Tab-separated table of C-alpha atoms in Angstrom:
chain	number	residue	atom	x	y	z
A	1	UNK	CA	-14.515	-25.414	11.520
A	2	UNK	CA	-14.045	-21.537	12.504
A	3	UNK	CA	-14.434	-21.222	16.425
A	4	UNK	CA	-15.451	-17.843	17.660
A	5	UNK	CA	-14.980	-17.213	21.894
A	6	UNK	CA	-16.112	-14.529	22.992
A	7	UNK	CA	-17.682	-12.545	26.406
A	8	UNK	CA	-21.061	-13.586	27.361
A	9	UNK	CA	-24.097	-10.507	26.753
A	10	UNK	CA	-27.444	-10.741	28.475
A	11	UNK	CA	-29.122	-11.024	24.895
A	12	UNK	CA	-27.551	-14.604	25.021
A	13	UNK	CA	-29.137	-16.068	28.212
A	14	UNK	CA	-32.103	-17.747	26.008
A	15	UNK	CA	-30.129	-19.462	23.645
A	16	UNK	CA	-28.032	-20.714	26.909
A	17	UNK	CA	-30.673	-21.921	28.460
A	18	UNK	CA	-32.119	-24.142	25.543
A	19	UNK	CA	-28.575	-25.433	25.190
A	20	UNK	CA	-28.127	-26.114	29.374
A	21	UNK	CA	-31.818	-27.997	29.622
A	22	UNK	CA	-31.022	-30.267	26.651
A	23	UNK	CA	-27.422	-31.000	27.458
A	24	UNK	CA	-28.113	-32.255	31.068
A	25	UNK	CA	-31.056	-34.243	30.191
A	26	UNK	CA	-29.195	-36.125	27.331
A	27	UNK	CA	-26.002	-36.230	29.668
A	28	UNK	CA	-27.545	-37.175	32.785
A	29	UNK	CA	-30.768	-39.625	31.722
A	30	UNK	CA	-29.890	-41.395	35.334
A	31	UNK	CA	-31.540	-38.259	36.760
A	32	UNK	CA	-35.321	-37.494	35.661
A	33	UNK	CA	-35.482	-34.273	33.464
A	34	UNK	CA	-37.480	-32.959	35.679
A	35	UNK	CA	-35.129	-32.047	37.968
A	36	UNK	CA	-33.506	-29.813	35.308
A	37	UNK	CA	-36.271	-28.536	34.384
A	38	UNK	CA	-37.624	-27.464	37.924
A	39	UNK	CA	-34.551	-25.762	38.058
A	40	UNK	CA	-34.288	-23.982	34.925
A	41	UNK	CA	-35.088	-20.528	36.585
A	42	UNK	CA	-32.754	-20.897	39.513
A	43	UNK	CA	-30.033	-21.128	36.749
A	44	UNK	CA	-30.846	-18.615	34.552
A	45	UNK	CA	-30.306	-16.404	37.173
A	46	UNK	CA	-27.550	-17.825	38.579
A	47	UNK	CA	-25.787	-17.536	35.127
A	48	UNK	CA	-26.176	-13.708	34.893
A	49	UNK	CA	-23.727	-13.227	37.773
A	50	UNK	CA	-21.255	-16.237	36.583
A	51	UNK	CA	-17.966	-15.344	34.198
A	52	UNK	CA	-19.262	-16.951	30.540
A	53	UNK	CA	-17.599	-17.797	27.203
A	54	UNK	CA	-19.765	-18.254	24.470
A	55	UNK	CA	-18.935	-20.257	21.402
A	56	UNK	CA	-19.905	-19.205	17.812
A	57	UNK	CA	-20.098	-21.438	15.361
A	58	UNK	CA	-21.365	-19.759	11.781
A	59	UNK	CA	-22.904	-16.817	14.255
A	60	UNK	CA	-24.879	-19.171	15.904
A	61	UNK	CA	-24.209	-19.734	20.191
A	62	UNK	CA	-23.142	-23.565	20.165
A	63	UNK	CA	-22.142	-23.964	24.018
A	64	UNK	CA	-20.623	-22.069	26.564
A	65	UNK	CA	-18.335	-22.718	29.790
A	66	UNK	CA	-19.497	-21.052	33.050
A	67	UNK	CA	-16.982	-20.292	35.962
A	68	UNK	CA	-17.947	-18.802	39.270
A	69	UNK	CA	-14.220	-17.415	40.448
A	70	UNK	CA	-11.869	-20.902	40.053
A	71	UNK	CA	-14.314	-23.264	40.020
A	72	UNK	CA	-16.050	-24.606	36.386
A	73	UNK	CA	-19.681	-24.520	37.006
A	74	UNK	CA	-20.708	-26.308	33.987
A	75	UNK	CA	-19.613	-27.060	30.430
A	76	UNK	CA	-22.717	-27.460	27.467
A	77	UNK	CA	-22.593	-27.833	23.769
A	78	UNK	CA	-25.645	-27.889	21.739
A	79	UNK	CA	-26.188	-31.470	21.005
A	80	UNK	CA	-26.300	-31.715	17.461
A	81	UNK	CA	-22.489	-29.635	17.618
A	82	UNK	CA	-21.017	-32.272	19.949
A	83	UNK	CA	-18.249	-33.999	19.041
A	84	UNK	CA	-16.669	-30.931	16.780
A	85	UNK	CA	-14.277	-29.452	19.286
A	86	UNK	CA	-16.235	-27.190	20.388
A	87	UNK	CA	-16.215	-28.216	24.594
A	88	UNK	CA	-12.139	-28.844	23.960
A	89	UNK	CA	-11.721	-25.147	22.342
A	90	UNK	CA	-14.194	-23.894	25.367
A	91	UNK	CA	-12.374	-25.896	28.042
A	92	UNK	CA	-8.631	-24.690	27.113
A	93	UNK	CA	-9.698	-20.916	26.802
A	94	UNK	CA	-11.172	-21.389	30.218
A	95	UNK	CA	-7.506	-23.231	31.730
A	96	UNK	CA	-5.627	-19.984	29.631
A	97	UNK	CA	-7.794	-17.798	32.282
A	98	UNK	CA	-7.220	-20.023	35.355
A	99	UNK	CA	-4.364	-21.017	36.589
A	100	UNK	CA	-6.101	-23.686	38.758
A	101	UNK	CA	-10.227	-24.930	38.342
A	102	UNK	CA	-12.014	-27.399	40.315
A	103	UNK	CA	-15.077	-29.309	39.233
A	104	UNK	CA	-17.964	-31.428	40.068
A	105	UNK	CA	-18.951	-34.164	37.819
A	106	UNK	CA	-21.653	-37.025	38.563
A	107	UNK	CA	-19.517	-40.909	38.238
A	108	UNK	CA	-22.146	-42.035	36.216
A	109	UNK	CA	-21.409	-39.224	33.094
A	110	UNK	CA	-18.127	-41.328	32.146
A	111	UNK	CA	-17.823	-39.340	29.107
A	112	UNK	CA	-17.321	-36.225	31.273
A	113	UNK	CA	-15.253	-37.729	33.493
A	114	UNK	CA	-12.855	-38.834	30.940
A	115	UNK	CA	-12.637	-35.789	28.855
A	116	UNK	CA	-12.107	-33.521	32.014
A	117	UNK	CA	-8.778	-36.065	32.729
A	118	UNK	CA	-7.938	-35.948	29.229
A	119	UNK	CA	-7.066	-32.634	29.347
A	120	UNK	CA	-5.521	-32.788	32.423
A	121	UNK	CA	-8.587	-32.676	35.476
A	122	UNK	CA	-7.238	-34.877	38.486
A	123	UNK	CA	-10.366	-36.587	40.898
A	124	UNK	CA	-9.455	-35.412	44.514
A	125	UNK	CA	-12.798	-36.864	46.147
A	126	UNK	CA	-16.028	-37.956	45.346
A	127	UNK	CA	-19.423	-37.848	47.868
A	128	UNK	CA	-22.812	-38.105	47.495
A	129	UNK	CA	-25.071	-35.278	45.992
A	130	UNK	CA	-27.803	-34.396	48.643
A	131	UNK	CA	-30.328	-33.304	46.075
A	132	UNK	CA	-30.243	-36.258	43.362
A	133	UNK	CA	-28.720	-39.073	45.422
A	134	UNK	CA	-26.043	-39.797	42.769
A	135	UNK	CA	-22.357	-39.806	43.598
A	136	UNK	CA	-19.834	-36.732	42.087
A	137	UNK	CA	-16.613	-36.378	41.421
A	138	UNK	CA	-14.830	-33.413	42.335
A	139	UNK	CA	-12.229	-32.808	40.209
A	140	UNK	CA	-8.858	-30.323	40.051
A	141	UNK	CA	-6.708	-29.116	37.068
A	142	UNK	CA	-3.619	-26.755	38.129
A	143	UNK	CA	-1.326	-24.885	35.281
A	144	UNK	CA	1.206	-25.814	37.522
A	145	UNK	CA	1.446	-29.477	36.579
A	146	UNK	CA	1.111	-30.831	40.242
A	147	UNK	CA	3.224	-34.378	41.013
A	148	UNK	CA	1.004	-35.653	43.627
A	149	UNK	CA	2.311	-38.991	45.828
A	150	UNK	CA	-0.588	-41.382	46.842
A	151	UNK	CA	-0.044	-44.129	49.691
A	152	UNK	CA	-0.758	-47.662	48.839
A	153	UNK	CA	-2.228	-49.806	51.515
A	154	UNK	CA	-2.749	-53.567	51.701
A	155	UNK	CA	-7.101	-51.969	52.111
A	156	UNK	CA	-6.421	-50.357	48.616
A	157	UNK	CA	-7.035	-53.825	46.827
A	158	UNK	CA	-8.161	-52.015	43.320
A	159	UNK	CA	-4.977	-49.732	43.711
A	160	UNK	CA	-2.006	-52.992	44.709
A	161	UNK	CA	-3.185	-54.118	41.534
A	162	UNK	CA	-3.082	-51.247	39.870
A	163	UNK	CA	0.404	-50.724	41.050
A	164	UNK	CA	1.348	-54.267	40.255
A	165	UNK	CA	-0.033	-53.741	36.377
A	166	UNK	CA	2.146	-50.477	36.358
A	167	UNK	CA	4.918	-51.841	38.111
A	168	UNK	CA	5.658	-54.609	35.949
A	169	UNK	CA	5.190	-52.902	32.331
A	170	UNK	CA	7.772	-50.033	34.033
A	171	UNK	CA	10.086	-52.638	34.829
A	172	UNK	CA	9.506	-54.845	31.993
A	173	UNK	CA	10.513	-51.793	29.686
A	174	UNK	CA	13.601	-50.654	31.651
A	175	UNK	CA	15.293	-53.765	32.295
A	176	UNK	CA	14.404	-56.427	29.633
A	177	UNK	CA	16.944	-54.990	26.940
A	178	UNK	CA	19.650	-54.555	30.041
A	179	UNK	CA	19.743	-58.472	31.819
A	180	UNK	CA	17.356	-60.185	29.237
A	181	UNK	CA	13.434	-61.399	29.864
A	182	UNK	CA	14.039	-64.631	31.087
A	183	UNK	CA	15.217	-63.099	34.314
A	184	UNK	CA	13.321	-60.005	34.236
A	185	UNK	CA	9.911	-61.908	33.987
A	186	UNK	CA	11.523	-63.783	37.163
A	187	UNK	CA	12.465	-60.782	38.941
A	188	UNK	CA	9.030	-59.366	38.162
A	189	UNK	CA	6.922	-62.645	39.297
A	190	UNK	CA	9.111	-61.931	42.921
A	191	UNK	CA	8.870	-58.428	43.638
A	192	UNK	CA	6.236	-57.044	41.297
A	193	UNK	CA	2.779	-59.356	41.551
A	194	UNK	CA	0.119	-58.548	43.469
A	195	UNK	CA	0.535	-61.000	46.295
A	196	UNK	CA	4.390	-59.985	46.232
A	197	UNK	CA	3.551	-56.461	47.098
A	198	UNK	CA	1.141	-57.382	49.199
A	199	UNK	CA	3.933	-58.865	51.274
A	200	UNK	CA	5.768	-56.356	51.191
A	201	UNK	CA	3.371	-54.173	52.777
A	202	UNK	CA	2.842	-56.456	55.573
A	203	UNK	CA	6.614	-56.550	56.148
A	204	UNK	CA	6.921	-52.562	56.444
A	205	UNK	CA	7.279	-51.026	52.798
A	206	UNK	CA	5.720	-47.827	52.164
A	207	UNK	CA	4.489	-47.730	48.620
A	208	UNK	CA	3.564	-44.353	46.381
A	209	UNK	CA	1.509	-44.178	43.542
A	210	UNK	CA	3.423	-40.683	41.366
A	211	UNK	CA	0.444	-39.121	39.768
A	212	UNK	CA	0.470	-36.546	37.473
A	213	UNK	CA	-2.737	-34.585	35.068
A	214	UNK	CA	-2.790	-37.568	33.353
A	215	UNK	CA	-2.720	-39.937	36.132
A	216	UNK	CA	-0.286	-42.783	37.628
A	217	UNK	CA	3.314	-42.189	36.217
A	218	UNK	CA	5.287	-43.982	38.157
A	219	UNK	CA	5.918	-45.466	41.809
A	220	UNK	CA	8.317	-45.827	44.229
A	221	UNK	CA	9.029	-47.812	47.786
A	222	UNK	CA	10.998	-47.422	50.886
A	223	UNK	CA	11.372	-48.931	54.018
A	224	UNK	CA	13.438	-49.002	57.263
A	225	UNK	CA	16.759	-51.073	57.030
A	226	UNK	CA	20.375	-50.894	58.894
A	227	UNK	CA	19.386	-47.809	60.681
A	228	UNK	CA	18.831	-45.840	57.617
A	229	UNK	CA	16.258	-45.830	54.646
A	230	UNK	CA	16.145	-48.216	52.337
A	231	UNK	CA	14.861	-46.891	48.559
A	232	UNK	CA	13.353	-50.231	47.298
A	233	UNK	CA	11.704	-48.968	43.948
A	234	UNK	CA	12.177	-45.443	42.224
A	235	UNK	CA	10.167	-45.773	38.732
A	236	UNK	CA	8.514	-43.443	35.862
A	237	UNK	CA	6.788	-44.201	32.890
A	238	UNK	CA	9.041	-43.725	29.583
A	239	UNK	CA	6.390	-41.094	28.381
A	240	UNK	CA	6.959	-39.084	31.854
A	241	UNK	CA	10.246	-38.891	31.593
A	242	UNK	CA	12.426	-35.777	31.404
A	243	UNK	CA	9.935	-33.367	33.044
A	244	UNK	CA	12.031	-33.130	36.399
A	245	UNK	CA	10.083	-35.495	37.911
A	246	UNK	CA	12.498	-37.529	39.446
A	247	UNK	CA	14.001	-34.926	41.329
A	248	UNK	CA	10.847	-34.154	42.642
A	249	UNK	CA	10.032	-37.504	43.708
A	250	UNK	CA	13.862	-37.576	45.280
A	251	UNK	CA	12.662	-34.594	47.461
A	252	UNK	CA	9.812	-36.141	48.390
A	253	UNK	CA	12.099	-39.445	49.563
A	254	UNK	CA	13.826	-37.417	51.505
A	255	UNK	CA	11.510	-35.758	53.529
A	256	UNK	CA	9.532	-38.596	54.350
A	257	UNK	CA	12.927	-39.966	55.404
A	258	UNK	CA	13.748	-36.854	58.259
A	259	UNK	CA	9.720	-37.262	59.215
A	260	UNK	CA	10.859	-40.740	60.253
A	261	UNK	CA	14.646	-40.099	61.724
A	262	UNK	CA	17.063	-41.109	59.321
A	263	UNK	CA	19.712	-39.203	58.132
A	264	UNK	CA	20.652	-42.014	54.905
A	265	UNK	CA	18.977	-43.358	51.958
A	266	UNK	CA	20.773	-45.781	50.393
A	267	UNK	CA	19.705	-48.462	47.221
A	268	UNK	CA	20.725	-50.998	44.797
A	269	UNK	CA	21.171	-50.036	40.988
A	270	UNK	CA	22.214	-52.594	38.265
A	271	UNK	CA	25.816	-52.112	37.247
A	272	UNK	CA	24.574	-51.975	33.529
A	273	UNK	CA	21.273	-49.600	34.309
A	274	UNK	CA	22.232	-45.672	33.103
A	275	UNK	CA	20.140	-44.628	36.025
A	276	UNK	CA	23.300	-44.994	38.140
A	277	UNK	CA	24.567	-41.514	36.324
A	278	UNK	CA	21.287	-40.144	37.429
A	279	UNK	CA	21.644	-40.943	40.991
A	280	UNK	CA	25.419	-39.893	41.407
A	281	UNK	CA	23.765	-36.712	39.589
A	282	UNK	CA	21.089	-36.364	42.952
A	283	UNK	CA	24.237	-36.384	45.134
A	284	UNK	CA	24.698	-40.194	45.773
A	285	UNK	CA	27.926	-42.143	46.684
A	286	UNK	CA	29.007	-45.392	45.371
A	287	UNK	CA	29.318	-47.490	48.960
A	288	UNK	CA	30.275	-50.871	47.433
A	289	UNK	CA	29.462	-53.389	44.871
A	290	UNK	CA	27.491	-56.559	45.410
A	291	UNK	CA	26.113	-59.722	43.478
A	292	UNK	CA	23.285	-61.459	45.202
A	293	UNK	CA	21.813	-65.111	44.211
A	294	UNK	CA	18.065	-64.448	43.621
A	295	UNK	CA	17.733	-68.552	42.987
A	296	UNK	CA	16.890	-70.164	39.360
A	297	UNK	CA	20.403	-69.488	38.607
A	298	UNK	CA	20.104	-65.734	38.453
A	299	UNK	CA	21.885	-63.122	40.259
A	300	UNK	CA	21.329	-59.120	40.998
A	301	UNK	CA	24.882	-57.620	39.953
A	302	UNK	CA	24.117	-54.291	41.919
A	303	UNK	CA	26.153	-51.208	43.009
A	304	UNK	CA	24.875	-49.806	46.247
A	305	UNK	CA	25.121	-45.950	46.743
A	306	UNK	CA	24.276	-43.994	50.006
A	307	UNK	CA	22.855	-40.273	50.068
A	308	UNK	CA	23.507	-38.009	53.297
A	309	UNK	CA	20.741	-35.491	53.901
């Protein structure tokens, strides 16, 4: 199907309005159409001083994106066009334009919600509308593919098990093939359940969440130990991988670490895991070798470097 974008005209309002009035009633049947309709002519006004794109299908208008500046006002495709690409070619022309957008989307429109993190929207917030009672989402995208770090506490109970799900697929992945599952499942049921990090937490680690467009990527830990920082978990996702992120998250180590006084990071890394190249590659030193009895028979065969900021 043959998309044509193009400027919005005045001649076009009509057509935008039909498509506006049926899109949010179908969309949004928690909220009585009359509340779209009453404000029908507060929009049609409001539209004439927005920045529109227009989509063409066969010469006839079949949606249209409206921006006021950076933030997306609204997004509508004539219902009986939905589902053709037509809100996805609409939406990237509009992220071409902007370098950064920000959004508000009612919770309750899940089909929104995902297709604006699909292509990359991140939820910042969410609060209550004042004129429908429902809660919204507002919602950021950035061109500049933002790595954003978000604190874990033992009140975040959704999140600790979040972070345990992610947590132990990351870690089933990485280290299975390298000391086998039978330990790894161990090692996992110790550090990597829910009530293990909860335990954690309540004995002074500081857990992130790594987010990216399309949401959690990885994780990592830290906490105070011998007068210097102790880097407990350091993680990404395969898929996230090679995008610079771990040097990013390294930076982000080490400022928390001068925020809290210490002048050394140090960690453990398997003696078979390739990540040790990647850490002697951030500017860590090999400070010995150890081999610690985790119990069932199993033991962590570690090197330990040290970083100076």
């Amino acid at each position: 199907m043959a998309f044509v974008i193009r400027e919005f005209t005045p001649k076009d309002i009509q057509a935008l309005m039909e498509i506006w009035l049926q899109a949010n009633c179908r969309a949004h049947s928690f909220i009585p159409s009359s509340y779209w309709e009453e404000n029908y002519e507060y929009v049609s006004r409001e539209l004439l001083k927005a920045e529109i794109l227009v989509c063409e299908v066969e010469e006839q208008i079949a949606g249209f994106i409206g921006m006021q500046e950076d933030f997306l006002a609204g997004l509508f495709v004539r219902i009986e066009k939905q589902g053709q690409g037509i809100g996805t070619a609409l939406l990237k022309e509009a992220c071409r334009r902007h370098e950064e957008l920000s959004l508000r989307v009612y919770e309750k429109n899940e089909n929104a919600v995902r297709f604006y993190k699909k292509y990359g929207f991140l939820l910042r917030e969410s609060d209550t509308d004042a004129e429908t009672g429902e809660t919204e989402y507002l919602m950021r995208y950035t061109g500049k593919k933002e790595l954003l770090f978000e604190q874990i506490t033992l009140q975040d109970g959704r999140r600790v098990e979040e972070l345990s799900q992610l947590a132990s697929s990351v870690v089933k992945e990485v280290f299975d093939p390298m000391i086998g599952a039978e330990q790894n499942d161990y090692m996992i049921h110790l550090f990597q359940t829910v009530p293990a990090i909860k335990g954690q937490l309540e004995n002074g680690y500081t857990y992130y969440m790594v987010k990216d467009a399309s949401g959690d990527v990885g994780f990592l830990a830290f906490y105070p130990r011998d007068g210097m920082l102790y880097l407990s978990k350091f993680y990404l996702k395969s898929s996230a991988r090679g995008r610079g992120y771990a040097g990013r998250m390294f930076d982000f180590v080490k400022e928390k670490a001068v925020e809290a006084g210490y002048g050394k990071i140090f960690l453990n890394v398997n003696k078979k895991n390739p990540a040790a190249a990647v850490y002697r590659h951030m500017g860590f030193q090999l400070l010995r070798e150890e081999k610690n009895d985790i119990g069932n028979r199993f033991y962590m065969d570690d090197y330990v470097f040290l970083y100076q900021i």
